[in-house]
mmCIF file of C-alpha atoms and ligand atoms in Angstrom:
data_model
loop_
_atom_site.group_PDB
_atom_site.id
_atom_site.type_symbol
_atom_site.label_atom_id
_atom_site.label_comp_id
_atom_site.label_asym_id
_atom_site.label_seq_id
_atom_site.Cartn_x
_atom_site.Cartn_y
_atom_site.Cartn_z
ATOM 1 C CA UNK O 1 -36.809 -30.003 39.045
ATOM 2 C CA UNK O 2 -33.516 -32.076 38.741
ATOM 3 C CA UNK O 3 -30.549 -29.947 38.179
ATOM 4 C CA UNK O 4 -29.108 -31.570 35.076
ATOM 5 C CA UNK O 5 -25.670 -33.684 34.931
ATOM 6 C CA UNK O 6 -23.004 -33.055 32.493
ATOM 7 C CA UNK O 7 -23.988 -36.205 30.937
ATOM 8 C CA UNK O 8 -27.471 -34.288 30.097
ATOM 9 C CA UNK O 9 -25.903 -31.727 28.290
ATOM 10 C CA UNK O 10 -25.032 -31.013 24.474
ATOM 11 C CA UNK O 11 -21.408 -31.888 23.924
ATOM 12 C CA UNK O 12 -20.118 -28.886 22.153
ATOM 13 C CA UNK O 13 -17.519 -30.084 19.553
ATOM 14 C CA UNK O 14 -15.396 -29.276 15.888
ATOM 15 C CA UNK O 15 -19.214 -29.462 14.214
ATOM 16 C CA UNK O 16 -20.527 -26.164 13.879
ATOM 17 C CA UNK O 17 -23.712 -27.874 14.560
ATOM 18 C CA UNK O 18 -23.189 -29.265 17.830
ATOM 19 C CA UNK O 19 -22.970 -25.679 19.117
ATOM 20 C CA UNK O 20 -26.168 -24.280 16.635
ATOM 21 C CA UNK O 21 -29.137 -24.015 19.679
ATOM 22 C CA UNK O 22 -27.422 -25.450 22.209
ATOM 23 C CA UNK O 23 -26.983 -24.062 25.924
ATOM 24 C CA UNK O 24 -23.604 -23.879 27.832
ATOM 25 C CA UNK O 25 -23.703 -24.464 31.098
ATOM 26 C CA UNK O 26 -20.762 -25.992 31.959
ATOM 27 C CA UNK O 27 -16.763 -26.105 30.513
ATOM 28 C CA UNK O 28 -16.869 -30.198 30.805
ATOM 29 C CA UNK O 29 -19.569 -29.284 27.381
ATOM 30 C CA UNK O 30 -16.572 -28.590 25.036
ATOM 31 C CA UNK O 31 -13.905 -30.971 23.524
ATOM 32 C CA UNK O 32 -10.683 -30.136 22.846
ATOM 33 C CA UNK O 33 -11.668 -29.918 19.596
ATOM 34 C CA UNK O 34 -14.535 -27.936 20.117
ATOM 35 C CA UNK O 35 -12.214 -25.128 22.037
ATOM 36 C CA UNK O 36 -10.054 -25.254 19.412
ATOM 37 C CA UNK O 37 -12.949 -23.929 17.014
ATOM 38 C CA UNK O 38 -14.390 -21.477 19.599
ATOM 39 C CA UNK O 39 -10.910 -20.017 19.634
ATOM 40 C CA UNK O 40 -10.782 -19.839 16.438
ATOM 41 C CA UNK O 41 -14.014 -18.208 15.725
ATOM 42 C CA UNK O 42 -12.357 -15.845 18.674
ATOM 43 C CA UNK O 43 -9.261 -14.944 16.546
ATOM 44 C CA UNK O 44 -11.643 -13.631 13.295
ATOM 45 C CA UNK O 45 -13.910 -11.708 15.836
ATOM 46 C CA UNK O 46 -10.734 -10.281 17.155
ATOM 47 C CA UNK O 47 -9.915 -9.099 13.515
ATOM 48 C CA UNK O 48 -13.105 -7.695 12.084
ATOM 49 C CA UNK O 49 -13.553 -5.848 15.387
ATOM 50 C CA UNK O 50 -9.959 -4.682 14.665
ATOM 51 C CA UNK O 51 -10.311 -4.001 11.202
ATOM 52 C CA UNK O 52 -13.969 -2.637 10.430
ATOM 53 C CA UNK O 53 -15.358 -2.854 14.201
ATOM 54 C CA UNK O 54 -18.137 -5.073 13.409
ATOM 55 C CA UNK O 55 -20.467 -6.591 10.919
ATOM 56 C CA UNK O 56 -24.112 -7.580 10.829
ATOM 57 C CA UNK O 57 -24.580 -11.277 10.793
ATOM 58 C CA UNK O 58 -27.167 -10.769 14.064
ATOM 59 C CA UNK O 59 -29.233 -8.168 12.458
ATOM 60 C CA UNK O 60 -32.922 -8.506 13.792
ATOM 61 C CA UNK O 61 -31.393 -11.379 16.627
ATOM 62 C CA UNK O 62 -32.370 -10.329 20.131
ATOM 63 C CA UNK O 63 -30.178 -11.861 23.016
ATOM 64 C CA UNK O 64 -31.614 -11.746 27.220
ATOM 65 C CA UNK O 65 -29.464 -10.409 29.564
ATOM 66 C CA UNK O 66 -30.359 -11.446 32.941
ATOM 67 C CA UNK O 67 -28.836 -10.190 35.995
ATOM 68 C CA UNK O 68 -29.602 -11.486 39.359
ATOM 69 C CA UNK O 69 -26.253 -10.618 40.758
ATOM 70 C CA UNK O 70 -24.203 -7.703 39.974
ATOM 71 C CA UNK O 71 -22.103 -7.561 36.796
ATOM 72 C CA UNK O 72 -20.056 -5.769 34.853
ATOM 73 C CA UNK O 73 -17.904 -7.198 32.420
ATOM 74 C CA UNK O 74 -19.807 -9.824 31.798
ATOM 75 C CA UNK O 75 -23.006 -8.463 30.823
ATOM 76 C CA UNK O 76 -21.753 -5.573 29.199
ATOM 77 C CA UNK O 77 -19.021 -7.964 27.227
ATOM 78 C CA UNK O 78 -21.446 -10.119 25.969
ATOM 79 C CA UNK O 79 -24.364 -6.858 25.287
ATOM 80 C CA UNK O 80 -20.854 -5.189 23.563
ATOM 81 C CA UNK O 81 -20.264 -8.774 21.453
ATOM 82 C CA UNK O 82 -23.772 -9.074 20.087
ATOM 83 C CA UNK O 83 -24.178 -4.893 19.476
ATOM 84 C CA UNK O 84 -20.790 -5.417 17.333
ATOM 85 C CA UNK O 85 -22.610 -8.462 15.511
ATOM 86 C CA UNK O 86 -25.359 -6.228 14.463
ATOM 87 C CA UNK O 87 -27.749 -7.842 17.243
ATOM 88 C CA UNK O 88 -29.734 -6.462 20.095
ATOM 89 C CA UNK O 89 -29.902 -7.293 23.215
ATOM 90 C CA UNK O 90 -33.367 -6.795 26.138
ATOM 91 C CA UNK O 91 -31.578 -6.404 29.892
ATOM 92 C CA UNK O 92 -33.576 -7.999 32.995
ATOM 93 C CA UNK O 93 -31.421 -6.612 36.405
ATOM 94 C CA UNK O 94 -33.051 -9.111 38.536
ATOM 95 C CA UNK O 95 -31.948 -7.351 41.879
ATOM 96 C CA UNK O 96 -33.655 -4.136 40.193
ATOM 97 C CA UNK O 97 -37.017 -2.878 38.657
ATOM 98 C CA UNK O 98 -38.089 -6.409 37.179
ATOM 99 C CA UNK O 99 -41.194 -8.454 38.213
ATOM 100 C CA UNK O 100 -38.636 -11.154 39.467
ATOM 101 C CA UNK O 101 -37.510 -8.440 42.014
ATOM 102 C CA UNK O 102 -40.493 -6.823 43.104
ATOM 103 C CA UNK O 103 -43.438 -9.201 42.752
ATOM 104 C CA UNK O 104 -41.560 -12.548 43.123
ATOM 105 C CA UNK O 105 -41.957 -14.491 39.813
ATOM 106 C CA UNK O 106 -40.153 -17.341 39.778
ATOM 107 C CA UNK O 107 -36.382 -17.734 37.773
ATOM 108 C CA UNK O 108 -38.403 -20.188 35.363
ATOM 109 C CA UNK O 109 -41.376 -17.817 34.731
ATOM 110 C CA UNK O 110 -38.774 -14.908 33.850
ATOM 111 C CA UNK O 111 -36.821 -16.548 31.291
ATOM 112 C CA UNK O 112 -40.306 -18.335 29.963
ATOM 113 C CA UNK O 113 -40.979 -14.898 29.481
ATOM 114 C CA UNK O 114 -37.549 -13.856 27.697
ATOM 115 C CA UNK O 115 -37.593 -16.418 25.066
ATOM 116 C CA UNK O 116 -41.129 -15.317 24.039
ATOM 117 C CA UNK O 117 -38.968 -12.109 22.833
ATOM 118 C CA UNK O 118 -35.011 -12.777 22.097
ATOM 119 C CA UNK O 119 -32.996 -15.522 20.740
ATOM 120 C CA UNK O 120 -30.984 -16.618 23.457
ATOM 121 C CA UNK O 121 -30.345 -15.080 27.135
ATOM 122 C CA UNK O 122 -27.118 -14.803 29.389
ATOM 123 C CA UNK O 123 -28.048 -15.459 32.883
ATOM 124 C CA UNK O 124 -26.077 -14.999 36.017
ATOM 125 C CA UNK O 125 -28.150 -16.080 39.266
ATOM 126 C CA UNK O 126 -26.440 -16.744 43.161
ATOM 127 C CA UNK O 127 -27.421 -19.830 43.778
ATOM 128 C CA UNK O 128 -25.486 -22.908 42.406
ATOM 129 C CA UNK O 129 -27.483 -25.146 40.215
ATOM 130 C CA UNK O 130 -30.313 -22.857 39.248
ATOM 131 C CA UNK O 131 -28.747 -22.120 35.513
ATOM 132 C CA UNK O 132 -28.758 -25.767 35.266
ATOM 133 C CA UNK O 133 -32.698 -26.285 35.826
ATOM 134 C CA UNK O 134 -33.381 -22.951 33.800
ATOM 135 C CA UNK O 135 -31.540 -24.991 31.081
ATOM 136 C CA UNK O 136 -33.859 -28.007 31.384
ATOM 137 C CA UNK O 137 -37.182 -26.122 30.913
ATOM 138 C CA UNK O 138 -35.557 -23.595 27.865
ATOM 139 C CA UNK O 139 -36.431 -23.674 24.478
ATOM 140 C CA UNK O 140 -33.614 -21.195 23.271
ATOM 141 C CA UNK O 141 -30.049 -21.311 24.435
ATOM 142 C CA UNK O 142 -29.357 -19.964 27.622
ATOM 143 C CA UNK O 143 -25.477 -19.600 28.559
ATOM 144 C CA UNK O 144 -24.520 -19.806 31.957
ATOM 145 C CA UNK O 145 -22.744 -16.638 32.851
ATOM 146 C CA UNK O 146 -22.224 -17.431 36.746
ATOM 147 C CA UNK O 147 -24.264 -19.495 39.118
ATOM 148 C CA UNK O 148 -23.017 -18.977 42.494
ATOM 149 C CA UNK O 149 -20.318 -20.795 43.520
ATOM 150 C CA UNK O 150 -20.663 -23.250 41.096
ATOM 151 C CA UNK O 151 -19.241 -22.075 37.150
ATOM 152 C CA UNK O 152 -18.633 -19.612 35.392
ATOM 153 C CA UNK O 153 -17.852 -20.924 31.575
ATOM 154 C CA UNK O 154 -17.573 -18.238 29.587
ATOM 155 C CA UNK O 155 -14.761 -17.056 31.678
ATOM 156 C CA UNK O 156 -12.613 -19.860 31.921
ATOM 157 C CA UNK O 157 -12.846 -19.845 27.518
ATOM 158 C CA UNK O 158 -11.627 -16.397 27.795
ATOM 159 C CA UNK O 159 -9.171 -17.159 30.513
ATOM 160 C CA UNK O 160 -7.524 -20.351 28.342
ATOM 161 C CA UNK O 161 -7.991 -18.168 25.388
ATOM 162 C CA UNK O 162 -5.657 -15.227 26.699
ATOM 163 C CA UNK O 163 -3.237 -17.684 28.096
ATOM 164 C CA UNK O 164 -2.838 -19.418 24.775
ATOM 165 C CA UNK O 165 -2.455 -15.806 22.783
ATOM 166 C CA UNK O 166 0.135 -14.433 25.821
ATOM 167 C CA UNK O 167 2.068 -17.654 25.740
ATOM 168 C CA UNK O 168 2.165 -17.955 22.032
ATOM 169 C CA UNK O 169 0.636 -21.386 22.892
ATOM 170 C CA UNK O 170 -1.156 -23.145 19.249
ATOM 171 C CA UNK O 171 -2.225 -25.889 17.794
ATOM 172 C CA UNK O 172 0.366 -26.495 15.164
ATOM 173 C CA UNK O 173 3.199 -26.164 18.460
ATOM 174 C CA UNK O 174 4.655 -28.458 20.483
ATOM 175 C CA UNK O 175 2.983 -28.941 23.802
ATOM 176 C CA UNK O 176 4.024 -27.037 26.436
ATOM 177 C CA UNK O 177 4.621 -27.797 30.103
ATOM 178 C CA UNK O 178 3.077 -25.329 32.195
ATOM 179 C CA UNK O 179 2.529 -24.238 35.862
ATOM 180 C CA UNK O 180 -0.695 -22.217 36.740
ATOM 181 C CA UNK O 181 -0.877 -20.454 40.450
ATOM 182 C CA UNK O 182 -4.053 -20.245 41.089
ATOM 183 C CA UNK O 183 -4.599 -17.607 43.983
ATOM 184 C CA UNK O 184 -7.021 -16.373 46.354
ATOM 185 C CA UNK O 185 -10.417 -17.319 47.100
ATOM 186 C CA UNK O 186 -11.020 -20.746 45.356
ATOM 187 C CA UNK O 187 -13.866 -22.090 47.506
ATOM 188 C CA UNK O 188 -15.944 -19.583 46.349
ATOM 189 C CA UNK O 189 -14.467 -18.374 43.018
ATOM 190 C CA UNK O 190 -16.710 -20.079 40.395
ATOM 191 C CA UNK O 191 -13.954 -18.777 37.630
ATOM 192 C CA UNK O 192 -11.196 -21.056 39.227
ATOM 193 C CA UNK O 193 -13.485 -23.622 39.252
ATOM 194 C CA UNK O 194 -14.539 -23.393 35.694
ATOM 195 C CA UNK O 195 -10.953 -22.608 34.471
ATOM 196 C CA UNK O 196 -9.002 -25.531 36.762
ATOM 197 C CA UNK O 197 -11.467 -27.769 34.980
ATOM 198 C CA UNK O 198 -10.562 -26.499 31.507
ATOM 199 C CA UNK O 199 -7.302 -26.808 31.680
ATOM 200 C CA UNK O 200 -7.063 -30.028 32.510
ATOM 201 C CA UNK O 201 -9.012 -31.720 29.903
ATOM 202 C CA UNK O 202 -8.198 -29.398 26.977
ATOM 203 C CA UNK O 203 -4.993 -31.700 25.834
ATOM 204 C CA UNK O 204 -3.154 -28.022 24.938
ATOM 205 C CA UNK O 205 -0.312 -29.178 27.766
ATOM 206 C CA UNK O 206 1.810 -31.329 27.868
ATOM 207 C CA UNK O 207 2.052 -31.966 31.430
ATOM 208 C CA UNK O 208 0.277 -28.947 33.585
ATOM 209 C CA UNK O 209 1.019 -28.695 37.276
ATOM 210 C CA UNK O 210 -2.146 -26.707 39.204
ATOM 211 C CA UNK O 211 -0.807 -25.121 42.520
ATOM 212 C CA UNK O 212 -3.664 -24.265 44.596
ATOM 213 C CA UNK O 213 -2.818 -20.916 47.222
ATOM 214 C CA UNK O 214 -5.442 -19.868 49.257
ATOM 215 C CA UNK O 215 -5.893 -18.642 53.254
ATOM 216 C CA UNK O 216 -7.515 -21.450 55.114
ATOM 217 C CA UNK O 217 -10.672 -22.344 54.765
ATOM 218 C CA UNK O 218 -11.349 -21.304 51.270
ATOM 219 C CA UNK O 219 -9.090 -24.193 49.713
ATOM 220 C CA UNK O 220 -10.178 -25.664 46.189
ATOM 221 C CA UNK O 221 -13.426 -27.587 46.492
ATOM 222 C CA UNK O 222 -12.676 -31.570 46.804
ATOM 223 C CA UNK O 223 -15.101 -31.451 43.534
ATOM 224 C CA UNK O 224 -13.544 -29.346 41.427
ATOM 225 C CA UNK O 225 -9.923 -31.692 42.296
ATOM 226 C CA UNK O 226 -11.594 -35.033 42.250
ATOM 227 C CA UNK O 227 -12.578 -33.742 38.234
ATOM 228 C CA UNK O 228 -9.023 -32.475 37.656
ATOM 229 C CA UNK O 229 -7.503 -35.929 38.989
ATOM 230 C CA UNK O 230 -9.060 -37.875 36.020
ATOM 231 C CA UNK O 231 -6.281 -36.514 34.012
ATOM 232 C CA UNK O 232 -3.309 -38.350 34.053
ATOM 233 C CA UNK O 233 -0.934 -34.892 32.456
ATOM 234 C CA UNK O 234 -2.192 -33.112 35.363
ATOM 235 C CA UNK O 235 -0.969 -32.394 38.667
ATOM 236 C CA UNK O 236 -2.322 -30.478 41.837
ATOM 237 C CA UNK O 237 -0.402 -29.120 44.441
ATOM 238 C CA UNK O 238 -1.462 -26.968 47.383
ATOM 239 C CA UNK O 239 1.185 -24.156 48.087
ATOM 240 C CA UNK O 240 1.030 -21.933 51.030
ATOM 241 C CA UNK O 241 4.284 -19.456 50.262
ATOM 242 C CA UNK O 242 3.154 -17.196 47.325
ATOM 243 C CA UNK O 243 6.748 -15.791 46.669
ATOM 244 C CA UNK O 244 7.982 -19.622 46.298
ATOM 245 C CA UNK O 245 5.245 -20.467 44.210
ATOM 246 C CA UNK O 246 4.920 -17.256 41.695
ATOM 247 C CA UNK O 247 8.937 -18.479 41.109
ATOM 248 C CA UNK O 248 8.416 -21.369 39.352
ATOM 249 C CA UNK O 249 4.854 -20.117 37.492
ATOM 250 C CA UNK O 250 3.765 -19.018 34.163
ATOM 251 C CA UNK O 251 0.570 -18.159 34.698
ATOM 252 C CA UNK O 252 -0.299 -16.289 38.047
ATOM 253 C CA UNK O 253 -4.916 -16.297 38.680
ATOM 254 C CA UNK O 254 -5.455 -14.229 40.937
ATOM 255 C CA UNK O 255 -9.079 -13.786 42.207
ATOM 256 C CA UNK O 256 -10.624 -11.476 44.896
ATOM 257 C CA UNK O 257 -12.152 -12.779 47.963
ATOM 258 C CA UNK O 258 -15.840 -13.112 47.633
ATOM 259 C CA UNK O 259 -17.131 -10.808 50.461
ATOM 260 C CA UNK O 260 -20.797 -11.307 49.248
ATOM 261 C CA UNK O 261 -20.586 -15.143 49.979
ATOM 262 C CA UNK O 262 -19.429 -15.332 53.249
ATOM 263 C CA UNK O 263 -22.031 -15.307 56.208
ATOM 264 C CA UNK O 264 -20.674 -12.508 57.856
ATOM 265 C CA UNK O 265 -19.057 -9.719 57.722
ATOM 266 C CA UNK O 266 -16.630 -10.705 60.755
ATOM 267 C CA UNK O 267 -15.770 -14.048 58.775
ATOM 268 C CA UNK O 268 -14.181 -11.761 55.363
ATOM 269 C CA UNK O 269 -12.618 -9.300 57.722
ATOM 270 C CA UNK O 270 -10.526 -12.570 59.102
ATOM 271 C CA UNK O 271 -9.076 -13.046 55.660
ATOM 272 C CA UNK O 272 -9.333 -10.209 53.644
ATOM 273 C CA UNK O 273 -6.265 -8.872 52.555
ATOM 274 C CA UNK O 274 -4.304 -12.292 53.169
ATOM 275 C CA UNK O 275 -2.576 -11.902 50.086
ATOM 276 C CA UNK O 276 -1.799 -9.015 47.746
ATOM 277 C CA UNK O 277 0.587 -9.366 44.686
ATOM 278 C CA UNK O 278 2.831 -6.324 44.758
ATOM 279 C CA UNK O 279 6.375 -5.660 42.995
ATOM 280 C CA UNK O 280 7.954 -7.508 45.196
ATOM 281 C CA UNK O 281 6.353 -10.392 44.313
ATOM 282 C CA UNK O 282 6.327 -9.902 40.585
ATOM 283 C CA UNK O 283 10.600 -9.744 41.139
ATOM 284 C CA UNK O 284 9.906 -13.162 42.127
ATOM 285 C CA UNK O 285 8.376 -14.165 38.832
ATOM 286 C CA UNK O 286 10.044 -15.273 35.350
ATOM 287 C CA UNK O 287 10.141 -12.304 33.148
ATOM 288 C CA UNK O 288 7.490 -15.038 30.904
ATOM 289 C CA UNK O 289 5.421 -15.132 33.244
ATOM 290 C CA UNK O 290 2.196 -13.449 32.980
ATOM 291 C CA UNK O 291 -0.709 -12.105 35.817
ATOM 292 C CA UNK O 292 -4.487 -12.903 35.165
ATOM 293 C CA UNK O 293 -7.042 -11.890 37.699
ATOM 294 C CA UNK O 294 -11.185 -12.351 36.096
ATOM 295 C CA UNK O 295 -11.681 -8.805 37.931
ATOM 296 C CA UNK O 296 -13.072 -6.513 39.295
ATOM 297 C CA UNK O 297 -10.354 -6.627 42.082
ATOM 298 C CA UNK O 298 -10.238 -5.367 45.276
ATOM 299 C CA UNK O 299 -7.098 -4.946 47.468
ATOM 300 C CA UNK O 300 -5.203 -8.446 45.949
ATOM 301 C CA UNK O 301 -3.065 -6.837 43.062
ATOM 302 C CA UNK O 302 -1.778 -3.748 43.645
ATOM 303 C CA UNK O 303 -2.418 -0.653 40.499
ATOM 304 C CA UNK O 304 1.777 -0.209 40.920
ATOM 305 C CA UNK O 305 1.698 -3.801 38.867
ATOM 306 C CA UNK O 306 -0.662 -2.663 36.304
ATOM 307 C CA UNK O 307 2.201 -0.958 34.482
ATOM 308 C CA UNK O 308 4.196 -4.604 34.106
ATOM 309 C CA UNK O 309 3.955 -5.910 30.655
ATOM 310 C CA UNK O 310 3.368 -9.518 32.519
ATOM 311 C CA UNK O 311 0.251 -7.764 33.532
ATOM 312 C CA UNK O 312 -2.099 -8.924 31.363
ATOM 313 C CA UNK O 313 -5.681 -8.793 32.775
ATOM 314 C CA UNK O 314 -6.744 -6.015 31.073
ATOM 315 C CA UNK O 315 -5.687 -7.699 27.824
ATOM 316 C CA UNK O 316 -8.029 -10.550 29.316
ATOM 317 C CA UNK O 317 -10.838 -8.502 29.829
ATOM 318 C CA UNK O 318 -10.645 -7.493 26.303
ATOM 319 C CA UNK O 319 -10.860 -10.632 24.902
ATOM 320 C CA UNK O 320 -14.073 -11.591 26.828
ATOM 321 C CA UNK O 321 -15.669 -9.638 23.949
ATOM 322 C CA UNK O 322 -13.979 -11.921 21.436
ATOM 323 C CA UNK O 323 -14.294 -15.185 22.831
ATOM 324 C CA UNK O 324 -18.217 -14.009 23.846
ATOM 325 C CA UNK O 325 -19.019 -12.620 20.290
ATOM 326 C CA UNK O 326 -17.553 -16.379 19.147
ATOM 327 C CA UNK O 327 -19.791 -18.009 21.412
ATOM 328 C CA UNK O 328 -22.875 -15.686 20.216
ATOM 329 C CA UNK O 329 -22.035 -16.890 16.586
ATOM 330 C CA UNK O 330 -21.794 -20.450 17.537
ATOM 331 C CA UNK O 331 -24.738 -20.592 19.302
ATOM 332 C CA UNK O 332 -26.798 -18.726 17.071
ATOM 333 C CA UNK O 333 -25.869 -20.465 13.946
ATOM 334 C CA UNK O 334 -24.064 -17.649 12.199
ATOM 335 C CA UNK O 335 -20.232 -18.761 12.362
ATOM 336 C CA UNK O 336 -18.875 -18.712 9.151
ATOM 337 C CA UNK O 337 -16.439 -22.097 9.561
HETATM 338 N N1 LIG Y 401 -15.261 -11.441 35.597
HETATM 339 C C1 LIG Y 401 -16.551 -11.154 35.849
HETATM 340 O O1 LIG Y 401 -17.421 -12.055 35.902
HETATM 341 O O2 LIG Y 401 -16.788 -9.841 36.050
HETATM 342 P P1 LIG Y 401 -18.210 -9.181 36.333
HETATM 343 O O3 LIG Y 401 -18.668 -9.727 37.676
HETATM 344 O O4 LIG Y 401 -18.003 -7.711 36.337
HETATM 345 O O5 LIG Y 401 -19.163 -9.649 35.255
#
């Protein structure tokens, strides 16, 4: 089976309906305008979480979570968004005690066998491009939460959500300039991928500057910056001198280095640890500027920062609840907009 184009895809827009049933597999789905009303879906989550912790517009709606690589934000974000929705969720851990693991059915024959039983699923699966088949075959919507090195959507909508809300950035404002550092392993890091691309077509900047810093060999695919360069506002820069670069930055991404996709052990020890935002560094920074990292981390921000206020990716890891239990509505028809 072909893995789908973007082209092939529902574009996800300001119509409610245009996200009722459909799958998300990539960012390049959504239109400005369509982000716009995911975020704002996001915000009124945000509140009657805040306010009454829930409600039940997903009663008797089951969603799939399937796991074939290890998770935990995402799966418990999004099992956490539709519990607070009144939903249910069925969990597949596909490196576990499932059929998929231990008698080899197939990736299509598994989710076949979800969507006999839930609503929608959330599937997360190592190899790049296997979402995107799973998504031609499905009958329900399946949302793409990580296919190897490829995207990882959901993400990136929480990562532009959280900058927006820490940089006061909205609609009704002027647009702002902005620089975003983008840090660590972007070769591998499917969130950089998914969020570099978001940025640049969302239209919420008025001229954004992408600095790329990363050890050799694990640069930002040429992919990923041939998509970026179709946007005039935008501009890529690779930067080797992290103090230099976190000077002139608002946003700093920081993302671990993917030990589980190299082929060898001796290849991560050669650039683990190359980089590790410290104090120091954050002394560098504007006092505006805030720190995002998709986590878990390992060694690249040290726990002295977490006590910054610039800090903000625990903030961030909050608001993958939001922006998921947004999504969940969306998708599932239930958003009241
Ligand atoms: N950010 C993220 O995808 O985290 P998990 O791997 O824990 O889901």
């Amino acid at each position: 089976m072909e893995t789908p184009t973007d082209a092939s895809l529902p574009t996800l827009t300001e119509s409610v309906d245009s996200w009722k049933g459909s799958s998300l597999l990539s960012v390049t789905q959504i239109t400005p305008a369509g982000l716009q009303l995911l975020f704002d879906v996001s915000q009124e989550m945000r509140q009657i979480v805040r306010t009454k912790g829930g409600d039940n517009r997903l009663q008797h709606r089951l969603l799939g979570t399937v796991f074939y690589e290890a998770s935990t934000r995402t799966s418990c974000s999004f099992q956490a968004a539709v519990m607070r929705l009144g939903g249910k969720f069925i969990h597949v851990d596909g490196q576990g005690n499932s059929s998929a693991n231990k008698k080899g059915e197939s990736l299509e024959d598994t989710i076949r066998c979800l969507e006999c039983y839930t609503d929608a699923t959330v599937l997360r699966h190592p190899v790049h491009g296997s979402v995107g088949r799973v998504i031609q075959m499905a009958t329900k919507p399946v949302l793409n939460a990580g296919d190897g090195v490829g995207e990882h959507p959901t993400q990136a909508l929480l990562d532009v959500f959280t900058i927006r809300d820490e940089l006061k950035i909205t609609a009704n404002n002027d647009k702002p300039k902005l620089t975003v550092v983008l840090l660590g392993d972007l070769k591998h890091g499917r969130t950089v991928h998914s969020l570099a691309k978001l940025l640049a077509q969302s239209k919420m900047t008025a001229q954004l500057t992408l600095q790329y810093c990363s050890p050799s060999g694990l640069e930002m695919p040429q992919a990923v910056q041939d998509f970026v360069a179709k946007y005039y506002n935008v501009t890529q820069q690779p930067v080797t001198n992290l103090a230099e670069a976190v000077a002139t930055a608002d946003v700093l991404y920081v993302t671990r280095i993917q030990r589980e996709r190299f082929a060898s052990g001796d290849a991560y020890e050669q650039v683990k640890g190359s980089y590790v935002v410290n104090n120091e560094i954050m002394s560098q920074a504007k006092s505006s500027m805030i720190v995002l990292h998709p986590l878990p981390r390992v060694d690249e921000i040290a726990t002295e920062v977490d006590a910054d206020p610039r800090a903000a990716y625990f903030r961030q890891m909050e608001n993958g609840m939001f922006v998921r239990m947004a999504l969940l509505a969306l998708v599932l028809g239930v958003a009241q907009k």
